[in-house]
Every structure is written in structure tokens, then in C-alpha cells.
Amino acid sequence: MKIKDALKAITMKSTSNVFYLKGNDHFLQNFFIQKVSKIYFKNHFFTRTLMLPDDMGGKEIIEKLTFIDLFEKHKIFVIREPQKLLGKSSLDLLEICKNPNQDHLIFLITDDWYIKSSFLKKIESFIEPIEMQSPFEKDMLKWAKYLIKEKNKSADYKVLSNLIDIAGESITHLNNEISKI
């Protein structure tokens, strides 16, 4: 699923609050997480927790996901490379993803588009992956127009084209160049 389609589905409230981001463009990953958090939490305070199975045990990750805090109602959990969870922890994560806490957003992120695992197959059986690959050259103009509009700026086609030439295939670089305008 494309980012645009996913955001449209979220706005129409026709999606769960668990998202599977697949691809290695970190700018797009952060962009998507920020957009989704604005849609879900609007102006409410929320906390954001990054969890890495390489640094944390599976049990600790599951405890964080299931802990109910009286003072911090809205939470975002970002789990990078969730396929690295093993045993009972991976089964528990699957159950949490099927029946998430409605005040939490869970983002499962796999940087490698081509990675295969039984856990990811199970996740993809009920959560459609959202593409986080750097866009092709033909889509860079759309992104340039969007980023210019987001920053309340304007530019003609020639300026956008030059910005894309400078940035290459990186949306991060494109966003940085647009910020300089």
C-alpha cells in the first residue's frame, strides 16, 4: 500500500492502529509516523517509545506494550525488525497486533523489503504493508510539490526540477533543499 492510500484510509477511520512499514527510507518512516500521530492524537500529549529486539528482550517489549499507565494514556510504540522476536514473545506480539489497545499506535518496521520470515508472513495476513521505499524519479516531483506546500512555500516547475536534480533520489535531501528556500 502506498503512503497516500494508507493516510486516506486512516483519515476515513477504516484501518487498525497497528501499521507495518516495509522499506528502508527513514525519512518516509518518520514522516508517516508523524502524520498518523497527528490524525489519531490531534493535540493530545503522547509518548513515543522505540524498541529494538537486538537491545531489549522480547519479554520487556511485550511488557511495555501491555503496561497501562494512568498518566500517559496515548502512546506510540515503534518496533524495528520485529521478526527478531522469538518464541512466546513473537506470538504475544501477534496477539497484541490483532487486538491492540485503542489508545496506542504500534508501528512495526522492517527496513529490508525482501526479508522473509514466518512472523512477517503472519503479520501480512492481517496487516497490509505500507511501502517505505525511496520513490522513483517520476514520483519525486509529486513529493517536491507536496513538501513545498507543507512548508507554505511556492515554486515553479523549473525550481522544483532543479531541487530534484540537486537532491537526487533522496527525499531527505529534497526536504533539506526545500527548507533552504
PDB file of C-alpha atoms in Angstrom:
ATOM      1  CA  MET A   1       0.000   0.000   0.000  1.00  0.00           C
ATOM      2  CA  LYS A   2       1.245   3.471  -0.823  1.00  0.00           C
ATOM      3  CA  ILE A   3       1.628   6.116   1.912  1.00  0.00           C
ATOM      4  CA  LYS A   4      -1.062   8.294   0.335  1.00  0.00           C
ATOM      5  CA  ASP A   5      -3.581   5.422   0.355  1.00  0.00           C
ATOM      6  CA  ALA A   6      -2.734   4.494   3.932  1.00  0.00           C
ATOM      7  CA  LEU A   7      -3.213   8.076   5.158  1.00  0.00           C
ATOM      8  CA  LYS A   8      -6.529   8.279   3.322  1.00  0.00           C
ATOM      9  CA  ALA A   9      -7.710   5.041   4.981  1.00  0.00           C
ATOM     10  CA  ILE A  10      -6.625   6.340   8.398  1.00  0.00           C
ATOM     11  CA  THR A  11      -8.471   9.620   7.878  1.00  0.00           C
ATOM     12  CA  MET A  12     -11.597   7.649   6.970  1.00  0.00           C
ATOM     13  CA  LYS A  13     -11.128   5.518  10.131  1.00  0.00           C
ATOM     14  CA  SER A  14     -11.093   2.333   8.062  1.00  0.00           C
ATOM     15  CA  THR A  15      -7.879   0.911   9.466  1.00  0.00           C
ATOM     16  CA  SER A  16      -6.451  -0.524  12.662  1.00  0.00           C
ATOM     17  CA  ASN A  17      -3.989   1.358  14.867  1.00  0.00           C
ATOM     18  CA  VAL A  18      -1.206  -1.115  14.060  1.00  0.00           C
ATOM     19  CA  PHE A  19       0.936  -0.391  10.996  1.00  0.00           C
ATOM     20  CA  TYR A  20       3.558  -2.445   9.205  1.00  0.00           C
ATOM     21  CA  LEU A  21       6.102  -0.229   7.439  1.00  0.00           C
ATOM     22  CA  LYS A  22       8.262  -2.035   4.915  1.00  0.00           C
ATOM     23  CA  GLY A  23      11.271  -0.357   3.341  1.00  0.00           C
ATOM     24  CA  ASN A  24      14.437   1.480   4.293  1.00  0.00           C
ATOM     25  CA  ASP A  25      13.615   5.165   3.750  1.00  0.00           C
ATOM     26  CA  HIS A  26      13.864   6.566   7.282  1.00  0.00           C
ATOM     27  CA  PHE A  27      12.520   9.963   6.229  1.00  0.00           C
ATOM     28  CA  LEU A  28       9.335   8.345   4.936  1.00  0.00           C
ATOM     29  CA  GLN A  29       9.055   6.207   8.066  1.00  0.00           C
ATOM     30  CA  ASN A  30       9.256   9.271  10.339  1.00  0.00           C
ATOM     31  CA  PHE A  31       7.015  11.296   8.031  1.00  0.00           C
ATOM     32  CA  PHE A  32       4.329   8.603   8.166  1.00  0.00           C
ATOM     33  CA  ILE A  33       4.550   8.167  11.933  1.00  0.00           C
ATOM     34  CA  GLN A  34       4.201  11.942  12.445  1.00  0.00           C
ATOM     35  CA  LYS A  35       1.199  12.184  10.113  1.00  0.00           C
ATOM     36  CA  VAL A  36      -0.566   9.235  11.735  1.00  0.00           C
ATOM     37  CA  SER A  37       0.066  10.538  15.252  1.00  0.00           C
ATOM     38  CA  LYS A  38      -1.463  13.915  14.292  1.00  0.00           C
ATOM     39  CA  ILE A  39      -4.541  12.181  12.889  1.00  0.00           C
ATOM     40  CA  TYR A  40      -5.039   9.888  15.883  1.00  0.00           C
ATOM     41  CA  PHE A  41      -3.965  12.062  18.790  1.00  0.00           C
ATOM     42  CA  LYS A  42      -4.642  15.541  17.380  1.00  0.00           C
ATOM     43  CA  ASN A  43      -3.471  17.912  20.153  1.00  0.00           C
ATOM     44  CA  HIS A  44      -3.255  15.350  22.954  1.00  0.00           C
ATOM     45  CA  PHE A  45       0.039  14.639  24.672  1.00  0.00           C
ATOM     46  CA  PHE A  46       1.617  11.294  23.763  1.00  0.00           C
ATOM     47  CA  THR A  47       4.833   9.424  24.379  1.00  0.00           C
ATOM     48  CA  ARG A  48       6.881   7.680  21.733  1.00  0.00           C
ATOM     49  CA  THR A  49       8.954   4.591  22.525  1.00  0.00           C
ATOM     50  CA  LEU A  50      11.461   2.986  20.174  1.00  0.00           C
ATOM     51  CA  MET A  51      12.027  -0.715  20.792  1.00  0.00           C
ATOM     52  CA  LEU A  52      14.791  -2.755  19.208  1.00  0.00           C
ATOM     53  CA  PRO A  53      14.740  -6.548  19.698  1.00  0.00           C
ATOM     54  CA  ASP A  54      18.552  -6.534  19.435  1.00  0.00           C
ATOM     55  CA  ASP A  55      18.750  -4.272  22.519  1.00  0.00           C
ATOM     56  CA  MET A  56      15.711  -5.423  24.506  1.00  0.00           C
ATOM     57  CA  GLY A  57      14.394  -8.816  25.403  1.00  0.00           C
ATOM     58  CA  GLY A  58      11.102  -9.951  23.924  1.00  0.00           C
ATOM     59  CA  LYS A  59       9.527 -10.122  27.369  1.00  0.00           C
ATOM     60  CA  GLU A  60      10.473  -6.474  28.050  1.00  0.00           C
ATOM     61  CA  ILE A  61       8.946  -5.356  24.733  1.00  0.00           C
ATOM     62  CA  ILE A  62       5.691  -7.196  25.473  1.00  0.00           C
ATOM     63  CA  GLU A  63       5.570  -5.708  28.994  1.00  0.00           C
ATOM     64  CA  LYS A  64       5.928  -2.182  27.595  1.00  0.00           C
ATOM     65  CA  LEU A  65       3.164  -2.813  25.063  1.00  0.00           C
ATOM     66  CA  THR A  66       0.748  -4.168  27.643  1.00  0.00           C
ATOM     67  CA  PHE A  67       1.503  -1.820  30.554  1.00  0.00           C
ATOM     68  CA  ILE A  68      -1.409   0.502  31.368  1.00  0.00           C
ATOM     69  CA  ASP A  69      -0.309   3.916  32.650  1.00  0.00           C
ATOM     70  CA  LEU A  70      -2.819   6.151  34.399  1.00  0.00           C
ATOM     71  CA  PHE A  71      -0.996   9.341  33.430  1.00  0.00           C
ATOM     72  CA  GLU A  72       0.205   8.598  29.900  1.00  0.00           C
ATOM     73  CA  LYS A  73      -2.855   7.443  28.015  1.00  0.00           C
ATOM     74  CA  HIS A  74      -1.707   7.961  24.412  1.00  0.00           C
ATOM     75  CA  LYS A  75       1.400   6.083  23.357  1.00  0.00           C
ATOM     76  CA  ILE A  76       3.298   5.341  20.181  1.00  0.00           C
ATOM     77  CA  PHE A  77       5.424   2.218  20.005  1.00  0.00           C
ATOM     78  CA  VAL A  78       7.927   1.810  17.192  1.00  0.00           C
ATOM     79  CA  ILE A  79       9.331  -1.710  16.922  1.00  0.00           C
ATOM     80  CA  ARG A  80      12.188  -2.061  14.457  1.00  0.00           C
ATOM     81  CA  GLU A  81      12.833  -5.503  12.977  1.00  0.00           C
ATOM     82  CA  PRO A  82      10.005  -7.254  14.888  1.00  0.00           C
ATOM     83  CA  GLN A  83      10.805 -10.545  13.141  1.00  0.00           C
ATOM     84  CA  LYS A  84      13.770 -10.838  15.525  1.00  0.00           C
ATOM     85  CA  LEU A  85      11.415 -11.565  18.421  1.00  0.00           C
ATOM     86  CA  LEU A  86      11.444 -15.267  19.160  1.00  0.00           C
ATOM     87  CA  GLY A  87       9.209 -17.832  20.796  1.00  0.00           C
ATOM     88  CA  LYS A  88       6.380 -16.746  23.060  1.00  0.00           C
ATOM     89  CA  SER A  89       7.227 -13.056  22.608  1.00  0.00           C
ATOM     90  CA  SER A  90       6.548 -13.208  18.865  1.00  0.00           C
ATOM     91  CA  LEU A  91       3.230 -14.987  19.487  1.00  0.00           C
ATOM     92  CA  ASP A  92       2.310 -12.388  22.141  1.00  0.00           C
ATOM     93  CA  LEU A  93       3.161  -9.566  19.731  1.00  0.00           C
ATOM     94  CA  LEU A  94       0.922 -11.120  17.080  1.00  0.00           C
ATOM     95  CA  GLU A  95      -1.965 -11.232  19.569  1.00  0.00           C
ATOM     96  CA  ILE A  96      -1.343  -7.616  20.621  1.00  0.00           C
ATOM     97  CA  CYS A  97      -1.376  -6.571  16.959  1.00  0.00           C
ATOM     98  CA  LYS A  98      -4.668  -8.397  16.396  1.00  0.00           C
ATOM     99  CA  ASN A  99      -6.274  -6.792  19.477  1.00  0.00           C
ATOM    100  CA  PRO A 100      -4.388  -3.538  20.173  1.00  0.00           C
ATOM    101  CA  ASN A 101      -5.090  -1.033  22.908  1.00  0.00           C
ATOM    102  CA  GLN A 102      -7.119   1.718  21.188  1.00  0.00           C
ATOM    103  CA  ASP A 103      -5.044   4.463  22.861  1.00  0.00           C
ATOM    104  CA  HIS A 104      -1.815   3.099  21.415  1.00  0.00           C
ATOM    105  CA  LEU A 105      -0.305   3.240  17.940  1.00  0.00           C
ATOM    106  CA  ILE A 106       2.060   0.419  17.045  1.00  0.00           C
ATOM    107  CA  PHE A 107       4.462   0.692  14.118  1.00  0.00           C
ATOM    108  CA  LEU A 108       6.297  -2.452  13.060  1.00  0.00           C
ATOM    109  CA  ILE A 109       9.211  -1.523  10.806  1.00  0.00           C
ATOM    110  CA  THR A 110      11.278  -3.795   8.601  1.00  0.00           C
ATOM    111  CA  ASP A 111      13.954  -1.985   6.599  1.00  0.00           C
ATOM    112  CA  ASP A 112      14.659  -4.864   4.214  1.00  0.00           C
ATOM    113  CA  TRP A 113      11.864  -5.078   1.647  1.00  0.00           C
ATOM    114  CA  TYR A 114      12.853  -8.591   0.613  1.00  0.00           C
ATOM    115  CA  ILE A 115      13.248 -10.225   4.030  1.00  0.00           C
ATOM    116  CA  LYS A 116      11.106 -13.309   4.595  1.00  0.00           C
ATOM    117  CA  SER A 117      10.118 -14.859   7.913  1.00  0.00           C
ATOM    118  CA  SER A 118       7.163 -16.790   9.248  1.00  0.00           C
ATOM    119  CA  PHE A 119       6.409 -13.940  11.684  1.00  0.00           C
ATOM    120  CA  LEU A 120       6.222 -11.363   8.882  1.00  0.00           C
ATOM    121  CA  LYS A 121       4.014 -13.700   6.809  1.00  0.00           C
ATOM    122  CA  LYS A 122       1.608 -13.891   9.737  1.00  0.00           C
ATOM    123  CA  ILE A 123       1.643 -10.101  10.176  1.00  0.00           C
ATOM    124  CA  GLU A 124       0.988  -9.597   6.457  1.00  0.00           C
ATOM    125  CA  SER A 125      -2.015 -11.930   6.689  1.00  0.00           C
ATOM    126  CA  PHE A 126      -3.938  -9.244   8.598  1.00  0.00           C
ATOM    127  CA  ILE A 127      -1.935  -6.007   8.170  1.00  0.00           C
ATOM    128  CA  GLU A 128      -1.154  -4.723   4.689  1.00  0.00           C
ATOM    129  CA  PRO A 129       2.444  -3.468   4.463  1.00  0.00           C
ATOM    130  CA  ILE A 130       2.930   0.221   3.717  1.00  0.00           C
ATOM    131  CA  GLU A 131       5.745   0.975   1.264  1.00  0.00           C
ATOM    132  CA  MET A 132       8.639   2.955   2.694  1.00  0.00           C
ATOM    133  CA  GLN A 133      10.974   2.685  -0.276  1.00  0.00           C
ATOM    134  CA  SER A 134      12.535   5.815  -1.729  1.00  0.00           C
ATOM    135  CA  PRO A 135      10.299   6.934  -4.580  1.00  0.00           C
ATOM    136  CA  PHE A 136      11.208   6.519  -8.209  1.00  0.00           C
ATOM    137  CA  GLU A 137      12.363   9.576 -10.121  1.00  0.00           C
ATOM    138  CA  LYS A 138       8.900  10.108 -11.657  1.00  0.00           C
ATOM    139  CA  ASP A 139       7.362  10.439  -8.175  1.00  0.00           C
ATOM    140  CA  MET A 140       9.949  12.907  -6.875  1.00  0.00           C
ATOM    141  CA  LEU A 141       8.115  15.835  -8.492  1.00  0.00           C
ATOM    142  CA  LYS A 142       4.941  14.898  -6.582  1.00  0.00           C
ATOM    143  CA  TRP A 143       6.923  14.786  -3.347  1.00  0.00           C
ATOM    144  CA  ALA A 144       8.608  18.111  -4.128  1.00  0.00           C
ATOM    145  CA  LYS A 145       5.218  19.758  -4.692  1.00  0.00           C
ATOM    146  CA  TYR A 146       3.849  18.230  -1.504  1.00  0.00           C
ATOM    147  CA  LEU A 147       6.843  19.265   0.642  1.00  0.00           C
ATOM    148  CA  ILE A 148       6.772  22.808  -0.773  1.00  0.00           C
ATOM    149  CA  LYS A 149       3.069  23.068   0.057  1.00  0.00           C
ATOM    150  CA  GLU A 150       3.663  21.667   3.576  1.00  0.00           C
ATOM    151  CA  LYS A 151       6.132  24.466   4.246  1.00  0.00           C
ATOM    152  CA  ASN A 152       3.708  27.117   2.921  1.00  0.00           C
ATOM    153  CA  LYS A 153       6.068  27.990   0.095  1.00  0.00           C
ATOM    154  CA  SER A 154       5.701  28.032  -3.648  1.00  0.00           C
ATOM    155  CA  ALA A 155       7.982  27.269  -6.559  1.00  0.00           C
ATOM    156  CA  ASP A 156       7.568  26.896 -10.290  1.00  0.00           C
ATOM    157  CA  TYR A 157       8.320  23.723 -12.216  1.00  0.00           C
ATOM    158  CA  LYS A 158      11.872  24.764 -13.130  1.00  0.00           C
ATOM    159  CA  VAL A 159      12.821  25.401  -9.494  1.00  0.00           C
ATOM    160  CA  LEU A 160      11.292  22.086  -8.445  1.00  0.00           C
ATOM    161  CA  SER A 161      13.160  20.319 -11.214  1.00  0.00           C
ATOM    162  CA  ASN A 162      16.458  21.879 -10.093  1.00  0.00           C
ATOM    163  CA  LEU A 163      15.774  20.900  -6.466  1.00  0.00           C
ATOM    164  CA  ILE A 164      15.146  17.313  -7.557  1.00  0.00           C
ATOM    165  CA  ASP A 165      18.383  17.309  -9.576  1.00  0.00           C
ATOM    166  CA  ILE A 166      20.308  18.525  -6.519  1.00  0.00           C
ATOM    167  CA  ALA A 167      18.640  16.075  -4.141  1.00  0.00           C
ATOM    168  CA  GLY A 168      18.960  13.022  -6.355  1.00  0.00           C
ATOM    169  CA  GLU A 169      16.819  10.080  -5.267  1.00  0.00           C
ATOM    170  CA  SER A 170      16.674  11.067  -1.605  1.00  0.00           C
ATOM    171  CA  ILE A 171      13.546  12.601  -0.102  1.00  0.00           C
ATOM    172  CA  THR A 172      15.626  13.589   2.920  1.00  0.00           C
ATOM    173  CA  HIS A 173      17.916  15.650   0.694  1.00  0.00           C
ATOM    174  CA  LEU A 174      14.929  17.056  -1.199  1.00  0.00           C
ATOM    175  CA  ASN A 175      13.303  18.140   2.059  1.00  0.00           C
ATOM    176  CA  ASN A 176      16.578  19.766   3.173  1.00  0.00           C
ATOM    177  CA  GLU A 177      16.904  21.667  -0.107  1.00  0.00           C
ATOM    178  CA  ILE A 178      13.304  22.871   0.125  1.00  0.00           C
ATOM    179  CA  SER A 179      13.939  24.066   3.687  1.00  0.00           C
ATOM    180  CA  LYS A 180      16.716  26.319   2.342  1.00  0.00           C
ATOM    181  CA  ILE A 181      14.267  28.238   0.138  1.00  0.00           C
TER     182      ILE A 181
END
